[in-house]
């Protein structure tokens, strides 16, 4: 049964995202949108630099270890020295650029202080546990790191001037994850690198590793463009305040991304096996249901209730986030619609189609950000994100139809209609009732009833045949 396969890692991811959102909300209320913007812009810059400092070596090592192509000691000997050199070089270059580039002094302070997290992010051996299938260990580290980070934020961010502590907390968070991973790595009795690797052929092995890892670096950069580049573009064309407004809205939808981390790994093998056997319909019906049932209505829900949510969580100083959140809700709606179409490609040996689809979405996203942000600010970034999700869905659907006749469009339209019915009900009821909590409850309850009817009338028969 699907319910029995929900992994601890997925639950941990959801908990970590919720802790991150709670920390962000608290921090935002204390320091205000401008310094939230500086923090978000700093994170975006350093995340990009971390990708380059890693060079794709972590992903390459993960693949080799998972396939038992190399031992852990050999992989650490091959990758740790170049990672240290690259991270130190990137840190030094960043400090030089920050000093002489003439950027905002506050952003310079954030970057020059937090830049050292690059070393901890690159050096961390957390990838080992995923590659070895030790999912519970990786999950424990994730939850422990997020919990301690939240405690530190609540303990040290107490007044507006405490924004100066934010970059130190960023470094502490990365260092904590690295230390926890190193402690658990001791269970594998890795006391030293495999010295046999440091022979006359070591340089050739390093060059070969980088030749292979560049493909993984491209994938990392593609994901970065799709998920994070909008903060940098927004900072460049707008203000730190605008970045903070946008980031506050984005943090509210961020926990919903955990749904994919629950559903996709659990359904990966059934998707692959059913496609191989030529009978994907039953598994696809369950996969699309799980991907869409909690995500399609979010856009419609936030269209109604963003004002109440923003004011309650962040306060009046973040009122500009309301419009961003009203748009970003549909990033989840359309994002999961796209995900329901494109994510099975990875199980169906359609890597080329998956890569082409994501590349198209990335290009479209960047171009729209550049076009819309100068005039619309955070709302422009939100519109670009939503449009990019739609572009991915449309591009992926063409490939989807080439390999299966499963009527996924009817699923998407059905859930959209089901999300609109409570919307109309709440709009009508809102003429007489002003209490937002009551209206939210009506929306959720009426949608739940529709879902129950749908399961009993449409899906129960199909699921009996699921792999």
PDB file of N, CA, C and O in Angstrom, residues 12-86:
ATOM      1  N   UNK A  12      10.517  14.039   7.336  1.00  0.00           N
ATOM      2  CA  UNK A  12      11.538  14.946   7.853  1.00  0.00           C
ATOM      3  C   UNK A  12      11.658  16.193   6.987  1.00  0.00           C
ATOM      4  O   UNK A  12      11.839  17.302   7.491  1.00  0.00           O
ATOM      5  N   UNK A  13      11.563  16.015   5.676  1.00  0.00           N
ATOM      6  CA  UNK A  13      11.631  17.156   4.774  1.00  0.00           C
ATOM      7  C   UNK A  13      10.488  18.126   5.038  1.00  0.00           C
ATOM      8  O   UNK A  13      10.676  19.347   5.064  1.00  0.00           O
ATOM      9  N   UNK A  14       9.301  17.586   5.267  1.00  0.00           N
ATOM     10  CA  UNK A  14       8.142  18.432   5.555  1.00  0.00           C
ATOM     11  C   UNK A  14       8.336  19.181   6.867  1.00  0.00           C
ATOM     12  O   UNK A  14       8.049  20.383   6.976  1.00  0.00           O
ATOM     13  N   UNK A  15       8.838  18.471   7.891  1.00  0.00           N
ATOM     14  CA  UNK A  15       9.078  19.102   9.187  1.00  0.00           C
ATOM     15  C   UNK A  15      10.127  20.203   9.058  1.00  0.00           C
ATOM     16  O   UNK A  15       9.975  21.303   9.606  1.00  0.00           O
ATOM     17  N   UNK A  16      11.206  19.899   8.320  1.00  0.00           N
ATOM     18  CA  UNK A  16      12.272  20.881   8.149  1.00  0.00           C
ATOM     19  C   UNK A  16      11.768  22.131   7.414  1.00  0.00           C
ATOM     20  O   UNK A  16      12.128  23.261   7.778  1.00  0.00           O
ATOM     21  N   UNK A  17      10.951  21.928   6.395  1.00  0.00           N
ATOM     22  CA  UNK A  17      10.399  23.071   5.667  1.00  0.00           C
ATOM     23  C   UNK A  17       9.482  23.913   6.549  1.00  0.00           C
ATOM     24  O   UNK A  17       9.500  25.149   6.495  1.00  0.00           O
ATOM     25  N   UNK A  18       8.693  23.260   7.378  1.00  0.00           N
ATOM     26  CA  UNK A  18       7.815  23.988   8.284  1.00  0.00           C
ATOM     27  C   UNK A  18       8.619  24.768   9.329  1.00  0.00           C
ATOM     28  O   UNK A  18       8.283  25.907   9.661  1.00  0.00           O
ATOM     29  N   UNK A  19       9.684  24.148   9.845  1.00  0.00           N
ATOM     30  CA  UNK A  19      10.542  24.856  10.793  1.00  0.00           C
ATOM     31  C   UNK A  19      11.209  26.054  10.120  1.00  0.00           C
ATOM     32  O   UNK A  19      11.321  27.131  10.716  1.00  0.00           O
ATOM     33  N   UNK A  20      11.640  25.858   8.875  1.00  0.00           N
ATOM     34  CA  UNK A  20      12.237  26.958   8.136  1.00  0.00           C
ATOM     35  C   UNK A  20      11.257  28.096   7.907  1.00  0.00           C
ATOM     36  O   UNK A  20      11.606  29.270   8.034  1.00  0.00           O
ATOM     37  N   UNK A  21      10.017  27.739   7.582  1.00  0.00           N
ATOM     38  CA  UNK A  21       8.990  28.766   7.370  1.00  0.00           C
ATOM     39  C   UNK A  21       8.695  29.514   8.662  1.00  0.00           C
ATOM     40  O   UNK A  21       8.561  30.743   8.681  1.00  0.00           O
ATOM     41  N   UNK A  22       8.602  28.764   9.781  1.00  0.00           N
ATOM     42  CA  UNK A  22       8.334  29.403  11.074  1.00  0.00           C
ATOM     43  C   UNK A  22       9.463  30.353  11.458  1.00  0.00           C
ATOM     44  O   UNK A  22       9.227  31.467  11.949  1.00  0.00           O
ATOM     45  N   UNK A  23      10.709  29.927  11.235  1.00  0.00           N
ATOM     46  CA  UNK A  23      11.860  30.778  11.537  1.00  0.00           C
ATOM     47  C   UNK A  23      11.841  32.036  10.682  1.00  0.00           C
ATOM     48  O   UNK A  23      12.123  33.142  11.169  1.00  0.00           O
ATOM     49  N   UNK A  24      11.505  31.862   9.403  1.00  0.00           N
ATOM     50  CA  UNK A  24      11.461  32.986   8.479  1.00  0.00           C
ATOM     51  C   UNK A  24      10.386  33.988   8.897  1.00  0.00           C
ATOM     52  O   UNK A  24      10.603  35.208   8.873  1.00  0.00           O
ATOM     53  N   UNK A  25       9.226  33.487   9.269  1.00  0.00           N
ATOM     54  CA  UNK A  25       8.129  34.370   9.664  1.00  0.00           C
ATOM     55  C   UNK A  25       8.508  35.182  10.895  1.00  0.00           C
ATOM     56  O   UNK A  25       8.317  36.409  10.945  1.00  0.00           O
ATOM     57  N   UNK A  26       9.070  34.491  11.889  1.00  0.00           N
ATOM     58  CA  UNK A  26       9.483  35.188  13.112  1.00  0.00           C
ATOM     59  C   UNK A  26      10.554  36.234  12.809  1.00  0.00           C
ATOM     60  O   UNK A  26      10.469  37.393  13.243  1.00  0.00           O
ATOM     61  N   UNK A  27      11.584  35.825  12.062  1.00  0.00           N
ATOM     62  CA  UNK A  27      12.677  36.729  11.734  1.00  0.00           C
ATOM     63  C   UNK A  27      12.167  37.945  10.954  1.00  0.00           C
ATOM     64  O   UNK A  27      12.592  39.080  11.199  1.00  0.00           O
ATOM     65  N   UNK A  28      11.246  37.705  10.033  1.00  0.00           N
ATOM     66  CA  UNK A  28      10.714  38.783   9.211  1.00  0.00           C
ATOM     67  C   UNK A  28       9.973  39.812  10.045  1.00  0.00           C
ATOM     68  O   UNK A  28      10.088  41.029   9.813  1.00  0.00           O
ATOM     69  N   UNK A  29       9.200  39.341  10.990  1.00  0.00           N
ATOM     70  CA  UNK A  29       8.448  40.263  11.852  1.00  0.00           C
ATOM     71  C   UNK A  29       9.390  41.130  12.679  1.00  0.00           C
ATOM     72  O   UNK A  29       9.068  42.279  13.005  1.00  0.00           O
ATOM     73  N   UNK A  30      10.554  40.602  13.022  1.00  0.00           N
ATOM     74  CA  UNK A  30      11.481  41.336  13.883  1.00  0.00           C
ATOM     75  C   UNK A  30      12.318  42.333  13.090  1.00  0.00           C
ATOM     76  O   UNK A  30      12.410  43.515  13.463  1.00  0.00           O
ATOM     77  N   UNK A  31      12.932  41.895  11.986  1.00  0.00           N
ATOM     78  CA  UNK A  31      13.892  42.763  11.285  1.00  0.00           C
ATOM     79  C   UNK A  31      13.287  43.540  10.130  1.00  0.00           C
ATOM     80  O   UNK A  31      13.886  44.508   9.658  1.00  0.00           O
ATOM     81  N   UNK A  32      12.124  43.121   9.630  1.00  0.00           N
ATOM     82  CA  UNK A  32      11.466  43.847   8.556  1.00  0.00           C
ATOM     83  C   UNK A  32      11.870  43.374   7.170  1.00  0.00           C
ATOM     84  O   UNK A  32      12.855  42.652   6.995  1.00  0.00           O
ATOM     85  N   UNK A  33      11.105  43.785   6.146  1.00  0.00           N
ATOM     86  CA  UNK A  33      11.298  43.250   4.795  1.00  0.00           C
ATOM     87  C   UNK A  33      12.630  43.586   4.155  1.00  0.00           C
ATOM     88  O   UNK A  33      13.167  42.808   3.369  1.00  0.00           O
ATOM     89  N   UNK A  34      13.201  44.759   4.455  1.00  0.00           N
ATOM     90  CA  UNK A  34      14.429  45.148   3.772  1.00  0.00           C
ATOM     91  C   UNK A  34      15.579  44.189   4.093  1.00  0.00           C
ATOM     92  O   UNK A  34      16.304  43.733   3.193  1.00  0.00           O
ATOM     93  N   UNK A  35      15.731  43.855   5.374  1.00  0.00           N
ATOM     94  CA  UNK A  35      16.836  42.981   5.747  1.00  0.00           C
ATOM     95  C   UNK A  35      16.533  41.522   5.440  1.00  0.00           C
ATOM     96  O   UNK A  35      17.464  40.721   5.259  1.00  0.00           O
ATOM     97  N   UNK A  36      15.274  41.173   5.358  1.00  0.00           N
ATOM     98  CA  UNK A  36      14.918  39.854   4.823  1.00  0.00           C
ATOM     99  C   UNK A  36      15.368  39.781   3.358  1.00  0.00           C
ATOM    100  O   UNK A  36      15.870  38.749   2.898  1.00  0.00           O
ATOM    101  N   UNK A  37      15.212  40.892   2.647  1.00  0.00           N
ATOM    102  CA  UNK A  37      15.654  40.950   1.257  1.00  0.00           C
ATOM    103  C   UNK A  37      17.157  40.796   1.121  1.00  0.00           C
ATOM    104  O   UNK A  37      17.648  40.063   0.252  1.00  0.00           O
ATOM    105  N   UNK A  38      17.926  41.474   1.974  1.00  0.00           N
ATOM    106  CA  UNK A  38      19.378  41.313   1.938  1.00  0.00           C
ATOM    107  C   UNK A  38      19.773  39.862   2.232  1.00  0.00           C
ATOM    108  O   UNK A  38      20.674  39.309   1.595  1.00  0.00           O
ATOM    109  N   UNK A  39      19.096  39.254   3.202  1.00  0.00           N
ATOM    110  CA  UNK A  39      19.388  37.869   3.546  1.00  0.00           C
ATOM    111  C   UNK A  39      19.071  36.923   2.389  1.00  0.00           C
ATOM    112  O   UNK A  39      19.859  36.020   2.064  1.00  0.00           O
ATOM    113  N   UNK A  40      17.924  37.137   1.740  1.00  0.00           N
ATOM    114  CA  UNK A  40      17.521  36.281   0.618  1.00  0.00           C
ATOM    115  C   UNK A  40      18.461  36.459  -0.572  1.00  0.00           C
ATOM    116  O   UNK A  40      18.836  35.480  -1.232  1.00  0.00           O
ATOM    117  N   UNK A  41      18.846  37.712  -0.857  1.00  0.00           N
ATOM    118  CA  UNK A  41      19.770  37.957  -1.963  1.00  0.00           C
ATOM    119  C   UNK A  41      21.131  37.325  -1.683  1.00  0.00           C
ATOM    120  O   UNK A  41      21.762  36.744  -2.587  1.00  0.00           O
ATOM    121  N   UNK A  42      21.581  37.419  -0.436  1.00  0.00           N
ATOM    122  CA  UNK A  42      22.843  36.792  -0.053  1.00  0.00           C
ATOM    123  C   UNK A  42      22.786  35.283  -0.225  1.00  0.00           C
ATOM    124  O   UNK A  42      23.711  34.660  -0.769  1.00  0.00           O
ATOM    125  N   UNK A  43      21.702  34.681   0.225  1.00  0.00           N
ATOM    126  CA  UNK A  43      21.542  33.230   0.077  1.00  0.00           C
ATOM    127  C   UNK A  43      21.559  32.821  -1.388  1.00  0.00           C
ATOM    128  O   UNK A  43      22.164  31.806  -1.757  1.00  0.00           O
ATOM    129  N   UNK A  44      20.901  33.627  -2.231  1.00  0.00           N
ATOM    130  CA  UNK A  44      20.856  33.307  -3.656  1.00  0.00           C
ATOM    131  C   UNK A  44      22.247  33.372  -4.283  1.00  0.00           C
ATOM    132  O   UNK A  44      22.640  32.503  -5.064  1.00  0.00           O
ATOM    133  N   UNK A  45      23.026  34.401  -3.933  1.00  0.00           N
ATOM    134  CA  UNK A  45      24.382  34.538  -4.469  1.00  0.00           C
ATOM    135  C   UNK A  45      25.265  33.385  -4.004  1.00  0.00           C
ATOM    136  O   UNK A  45      25.969  32.741  -4.801  1.00  0.00           O
ATOM    137  N   UNK A  46      25.214  33.094  -2.709  1.00  0.00           N
ATOM    138  CA  UNK A  46      26.098  32.068  -2.155  1.00  0.00           C
ATOM    139  C   UNK A  46      25.700  30.669  -2.605  1.00  0.00           C
ATOM    140  O   UNK A  46      26.559  29.793  -2.741  1.00  0.00           O
ATOM    141  N   UNK A  47      24.424  30.463  -2.829  1.00  0.00           N
ATOM    142  CA  UNK A  47      23.991  29.170  -3.351  1.00  0.00           C
ATOM    143  C   UNK A  47      24.563  28.942  -4.749  1.00  0.00           C
ATOM    144  O   UNK A  47      25.013  27.838  -5.082  1.00  0.00           O
ATOM    145  N   UNK A  48      24.564  29.993  -5.563  1.00  0.00           N
ATOM    146  CA  UNK A  48      25.147  29.891  -6.904  1.00  0.00           C
ATOM    147  C   UNK A  48      26.649  29.625  -6.828  1.00  0.00           C
ATOM    148  O   UNK A  48      27.180  28.741  -7.523  1.00  0.00           O
ATOM    149  N   UNK A  49      27.345  30.364  -5.959  1.00  0.00           N
ATOM    150  CA  UNK A  49      28.788  30.172  -5.819  1.00  0.00           C
ATOM    151  C   UNK A  49      29.124  28.788  -5.280  1.00  0.00           C
ATOM    152  O   UNK A  49      30.146  28.188  -5.653  1.00  0.00           O
ATOM    153  N   UNK A  50      28.270  28.270  -4.410  1.00  0.00           N
ATOM    154  CA  UNK A  50      28.482  26.919  -3.883  1.00  0.00           C
ATOM    155  C   UNK A  50      28.411  25.883  -4.987  1.00  0.00           C
ATOM    156  O   UNK A  50      29.169  24.899  -4.997  1.00  0.00           O
ATOM    157  N   UNK A  51      27.499  26.081  -5.947  1.00  0.00           N
ATOM    158  CA  UNK A  51      27.397  25.166  -7.088  1.00  0.00           C
ATOM    159  C   UNK A  51      28.717  25.120  -7.853  1.00  0.00           C
ATOM    160  O   UNK A  51      29.192  24.059  -8.236  1.00  0.00           O
ATOM    161  N   UNK A  52      29.317  26.301  -8.073  1.00  0.00           N
ATOM    162  CA  UNK A  52      30.575  26.342  -8.811  1.00  0.00           C
ATOM    163  C   UNK A  52      31.726  25.755  -7.984  1.00  0.00           C
ATOM    164  O   UNK A  52      32.604  25.085  -8.523  1.00  0.00           O
ATOM    165  N   UNK A  53      31.724  26.021  -6.674  1.00  0.00           N
ATOM    166  CA  UNK A  53      32.784  25.482  -5.823  1.00  0.00           C
ATOM    167  C   UNK A  53      32.722  23.958  -5.742  1.00  0.00           C
ATOM    168  O   UNK A  53      33.750  23.290  -5.603  1.00  0.00           O
ATOM    169  N   UNK A  54      31.523  23.421  -5.842  1.00  0.00           N
ATOM    170  CA  UNK A  54      31.356  21.967  -5.820  1.00  0.00           C
ATOM    171  C   UNK A  54      31.698  21.340  -7.167  1.00  0.00           C
ATOM    172  O   UNK A  54      32.214  20.223  -7.244  1.00  0.00           O
ATOM    173  N   UNK A  55      31.396  22.053  -8.241  1.00  0.00           N
ATOM    174  CA  UNK A  55      31.742  21.577  -9.565  1.00  0.00           C
ATOM    175  C   UNK A  55      31.024  20.325 -10.014  1.00  0.00           C
ATOM    176  O   UNK A  55      31.471  19.653 -10.962  1.00  0.00           O
ATOM    177  N   UNK A  56      29.939  19.965  -9.347  1.00  0.00           N
ATOM    178  CA  UNK A  56      29.223  18.748  -9.705  1.00  0.00           C
ATOM    179  C   UNK A  56      29.829  17.483  -9.121  1.00  0.00           C
ATOM    180  O   UNK A  56      29.335  16.371  -9.375  1.00  0.00           O
ATOM    181  N   UNK A  57      30.902  17.618  -8.317  1.00  0.00           N
ATOM    182  CA  UNK A  57      31.592  16.456  -7.768  1.00  0.00           C
ATOM    183  C   UNK A  57      30.740  15.686  -6.771  1.00  0.00           C
ATOM    184  O   UNK A  57      30.833  14.456  -6.674  1.00  0.00           O
ATOM    185  N   UNK A  58      29.911  16.393  -6.011  1.00  0.00           N
ATOM    186  CA  UNK A  58      29.060  15.699  -5.043  1.00  0.00           C
ATOM    187  C   UNK A  58      28.071  14.786  -5.739  1.00  0.00           C
ATOM    188  O   UNK A  58      27.881  13.630  -5.341  1.00  0.00           O
ATOM    189  N   UNK A  59      27.437  15.282  -6.790  1.00  0.00           N
ATOM    190  CA  UNK A  59      26.469  14.455  -7.514  1.00  0.00           C
ATOM    191  C   UNK A  59      27.158  13.266  -8.176  1.00  0.00           C
ATOM    192  O   UNK A  59      26.635  12.148  -8.179  1.00  0.00           O
ATOM    193  N   UNK A  60      28.344  13.506  -8.724  1.00  0.00           N
ATOM    194  CA  UNK A  60      29.101  12.414  -9.344  1.00  0.00           C
ATOM    195  C   UNK A  60      29.476  11.364  -8.309  1.00  0.00           C
ATOM    196  O   UNK A  60      29.317  10.152  -8.555  1.00  0.00           O
ATOM    197  N   UNK A  61      29.952  11.805  -7.152  1.00  0.00           N
ATOM    198  CA  UNK A  61      30.331  10.866  -6.094  1.00  0.00           C
ATOM    199  C   UNK A  61      29.125  10.088  -5.592  1.00  0.00           C
ATOM    200  O   UNK A  61      29.226   8.880  -5.318  1.00  0.00           O
ATOM    201  N   UNK A  62      27.994  10.751  -5.471  1.00  0.00           N
ATOM    202  CA  UNK A  62      26.776  10.075  -5.021  1.00  0.00           C
ATOM    203  C   UNK A  62      26.390   8.949  -5.974  1.00  0.00           C
ATOM    204  O   UNK A  62      26.033   7.850  -5.552  1.00  0.00           O
ATOM    205  N   UNK A  63      26.468   9.241  -7.265  1.00  0.00           N
ATOM    206  CA  UNK A  63      26.114   8.226  -8.254  1.00  0.00           C
ATOM    207  C   UNK A  63      27.073   7.040  -8.192  1.00  0.00           C
ATOM    208  O   UNK A  63      26.660   5.879  -8.199  1.00  0.00           O
ATOM    209  N   UNK A  64      28.366   7.324  -8.113  1.00  0.00           N
ATOM    210  CA  UNK A  64      29.356   6.242  -8.078  1.00  0.00           C
ATOM    211  C   UNK A  64      29.208   5.390  -6.821  1.00  0.00           C
ATOM    212  O   UNK A  64      29.336   4.152  -6.876  1.00  0.00           O
ATOM    213  N   UNK A  65      28.975   6.035  -5.688  1.00  0.00           N
ATOM    214  CA  UNK A  65      28.834   5.288  -4.443  1.00  0.00           C
ATOM    215  C   UNK A  65      27.565   4.454  -4.441  1.00  0.00           C
ATOM    216  O   UNK A  65      27.554   3.307  -3.979  1.00  0.00           O
ATOM    217  N   UNK A  66      26.472   5.024  -4.949  1.00  0.00           N
ATOM    218  CA  UNK A  66      25.206   4.297  -4.984  1.00  0.00           C
ATOM    219  C   UNK A  66      25.291   3.065  -5.877  1.00  0.00           C
ATOM    220  O   UNK A  66      24.632   2.049  -5.628  1.00  0.00           O
ATOM    221  N   UNK A  67      26.115   3.135  -6.930  1.00  0.00           N
ATOM    222  CA  UNK A  67      26.262   2.017  -7.849  1.00  0.00           C
ATOM    223  C   UNK A  67      27.415   1.089  -7.465  1.00  0.00           C
ATOM    224  O   UNK A  67      27.721   0.140  -8.185  1.00  0.00           O
ATOM    225  N   UNK A  68      28.082   1.398  -6.331  1.00  0.00           N
ATOM    226  CA  UNK A  68      29.229   0.608  -5.876  1.00  0.00           C
ATOM    227  C   UNK A  68      30.357   0.607  -6.894  1.00  0.00           C
ATOM    228  O   UNK A  68      31.117  -0.358  -7.001  1.00  0.00           O
ATOM    229  N   UNK A  69      30.500   1.702  -7.638  1.00  0.00           N
ATOM    230  CA  UNK A  69      31.592   1.812  -8.607  1.00  0.00           C
ATOM    231  C   UNK A  69      32.914   2.115  -7.919  1.00  0.00           C
ATOM    232  O   UNK A  69      33.983   1.776  -8.435  1.00  0.00           O
ATOM    233  N   UNK A  70      32.853   2.794  -6.756  1.00  0.00           N
ATOM    234  CA  UNK A  70      34.050   3.134  -5.984  1.00  0.00           C
ATOM    235  C   UNK A  70      33.743   2.996  -4.502  1.00  0.00           C
ATOM    236  O   UNK A  70      32.574   3.038  -4.086  1.00  0.00           O
ATOM    237  N   UNK A  71      34.793   2.859  -3.716  1.00  0.00           N
ATOM    238  CA  UNK A  71      34.607   2.832  -2.265  1.00  0.00           C
ATOM    239  C   UNK A  71      34.466   4.260  -1.737  1.00  0.00           C
ATOM    240  O   UNK A  71      34.873   5.224  -2.408  1.00  0.00           O
ATOM    241  N   UNK A  72      33.914   4.369  -0.539  1.00  0.00           N
ATOM    242  CA  UNK A  72      33.742   5.686   0.051  1.00  0.00           C
ATOM    243  C   UNK A  72      35.084   6.367   0.271  1.00  0.00           C
ATOM    244  O   UNK A  72      35.255   7.561  -0.023  1.00  0.00           O
ATOM    245  N   UNK A  73      36.068   5.625   0.776  1.00  0.00           N
ATOM    246  CA  UNK A  73      37.388   6.211   1.007  1.00  0.00           C
ATOM    247  C   UNK A  73      38.025   6.720  -0.265  1.00  0.00           C
ATOM    248  O   UNK A  73      38.656   7.783  -0.288  1.00  0.00           O
ATOM    249  N   UNK A  74      37.849   5.981  -1.357  1.00  0.00           N
ATOM    250  CA  UNK A  74      38.422   6.399  -2.638  1.00  0.00           C
ATOM    251  C   UNK A  74      37.743   7.656  -3.157  1.00  0.00           C
ATOM    252  O   UNK A  74      38.404   8.567  -3.680  1.00  0.00           O
ATOM    253  N   UNK A  75      36.434   7.721  -3.025  1.00  0.00           N
ATOM    254  CA  UNK A  75      35.698   8.888  -3.502  1.00  0.00           C
ATOM    255  C   UNK A  75      36.040  10.133  -2.689  1.00  0.00           C
ATOM    256  O   UNK A  75      36.170  11.233  -3.246  1.00  0.00           O
ATOM    257  N   UNK A  76      36.197   9.970  -1.386  1.00  0.00           N
ATOM    258  CA  UNK A  76      36.584  11.111  -0.562  1.00  0.00           C
ATOM    259  C   UNK A  76      37.984  11.592  -0.930  1.00  0.00           C
ATOM    260  O   UNK A  76      38.244  12.798  -0.977  1.00  0.00           O
ATOM    261  N   UNK A  77      38.900  10.647  -1.182  1.00  0.00           N
ATOM    262  CA  UNK A  77      40.252  11.035  -1.588  1.00  0.00           C
ATOM    263  C   UNK A  77      40.248  11.765  -2.927  1.00  0.00           C
ATOM    264  O   UNK A  77      41.035  12.682  -3.159  1.00  0.00           O
ATOM    265  N   UNK A  78      39.345  11.364  -3.792  1.00  0.00           N
ATOM    266  CA  UNK A  78      39.275  11.958  -5.128  1.00  0.00           C
ATOM    267  C   UNK A  78      38.655  13.341  -5.118  1.00  0.00           C
ATOM    268  O   UNK A  78      39.053  14.215  -5.887  1.00  0.00           O
ATOM    269  N   UNK A  79      37.688  13.573  -4.244  1.00  0.00           N
ATOM    270  CA  UNK A  79      36.889  14.800  -4.319  1.00  0.00           C
ATOM    271  C   UNK A  79      37.174  15.819  -3.224  1.00  0.00           C
ATOM    272  O   UNK A  79      37.013  17.021  -3.450  1.00  0.00           O
ATOM    273  N   UNK A  80      37.574  15.384  -2.033  1.00  0.00           N
ATOM    274  CA  UNK A  80      37.748  16.335  -0.938  1.00  0.00           C
ATOM    275  C   UNK A  80      38.852  17.363  -1.226  1.00  0.00           C
ATOM    276  O   UNK A  80      38.620  18.571  -1.062  1.00  0.00           O
ATOM    277  N   UNK A  81      40.040  16.963  -1.644  1.00  0.00           N
ATOM    278  CA  UNK A  81      41.073  17.989  -1.914  1.00  0.00           C
ATOM    279  C   UNK A  81      40.666  19.026  -2.951  1.00  0.00           C
ATOM    280  O   UNK A  81      40.812  20.240  -2.702  1.00  0.00           O
ATOM    281  N   UNK A  82      40.146  18.622  -4.136  1.00  0.00           N
ATOM    282  CA  UNK A  82      39.738  19.674  -5.083  1.00  0.00           C
ATOM    283  C   UNK A  82      38.581  20.526  -4.571  1.00  0.00           C
ATOM    284  O   UNK A  82      38.504  21.723  -4.888  1.00  0.00           O
ATOM    285  N   UNK A  83      37.687  19.936  -3.780  1.00  0.00           N
ATOM    286  CA  UNK A  83      36.598  20.728  -3.209  1.00  0.00           C
ATOM    287  C   UNK A  83      37.142  21.802  -2.268  1.00  0.00           C
ATOM    288  O   UNK A  83      36.667  22.951  -2.271  1.00  0.00           O
ATOM    289  N   UNK A  84      38.110  21.420  -1.447  1.00  0.00           N
ATOM    290  CA  UNK A  84      38.700  22.394  -0.520  1.00  0.00           C
ATOM    291  C   UNK A  84      39.368  23.519  -1.290  1.00  0.00           C
ATOM    292  O   UNK A  84      39.199  24.713  -0.987  1.00  0.00           O
ATOM    293  N   UNK A  85      40.140  23.165  -2.314  1.00  0.00           N
ATOM    294  CA  UNK A  85      40.833  24.181  -3.121  1.00  0.00           C
ATOM    295  C   UNK A  85      39.831  25.094  -3.811  1.00  0.00           C
ATOM    296  O   UNK A  85      39.966  26.332  -3.786  1.00  0.00           O
ATOM    297  N   UNK A  86      38.810  24.503  -4.428  1.00  0.00           N
ATOM    298  CA  UNK A  86      37.819  25.303  -5.152  1.00  0.00           C
ATOM    299  C   UNK A  86      37.038  26.215  -4.209  1.00  0.00           C
ATOM    300  O   UNK A  86      36.812  27.381  -4.510  1.00  0.00           O
TER     301      UNK A  86
END
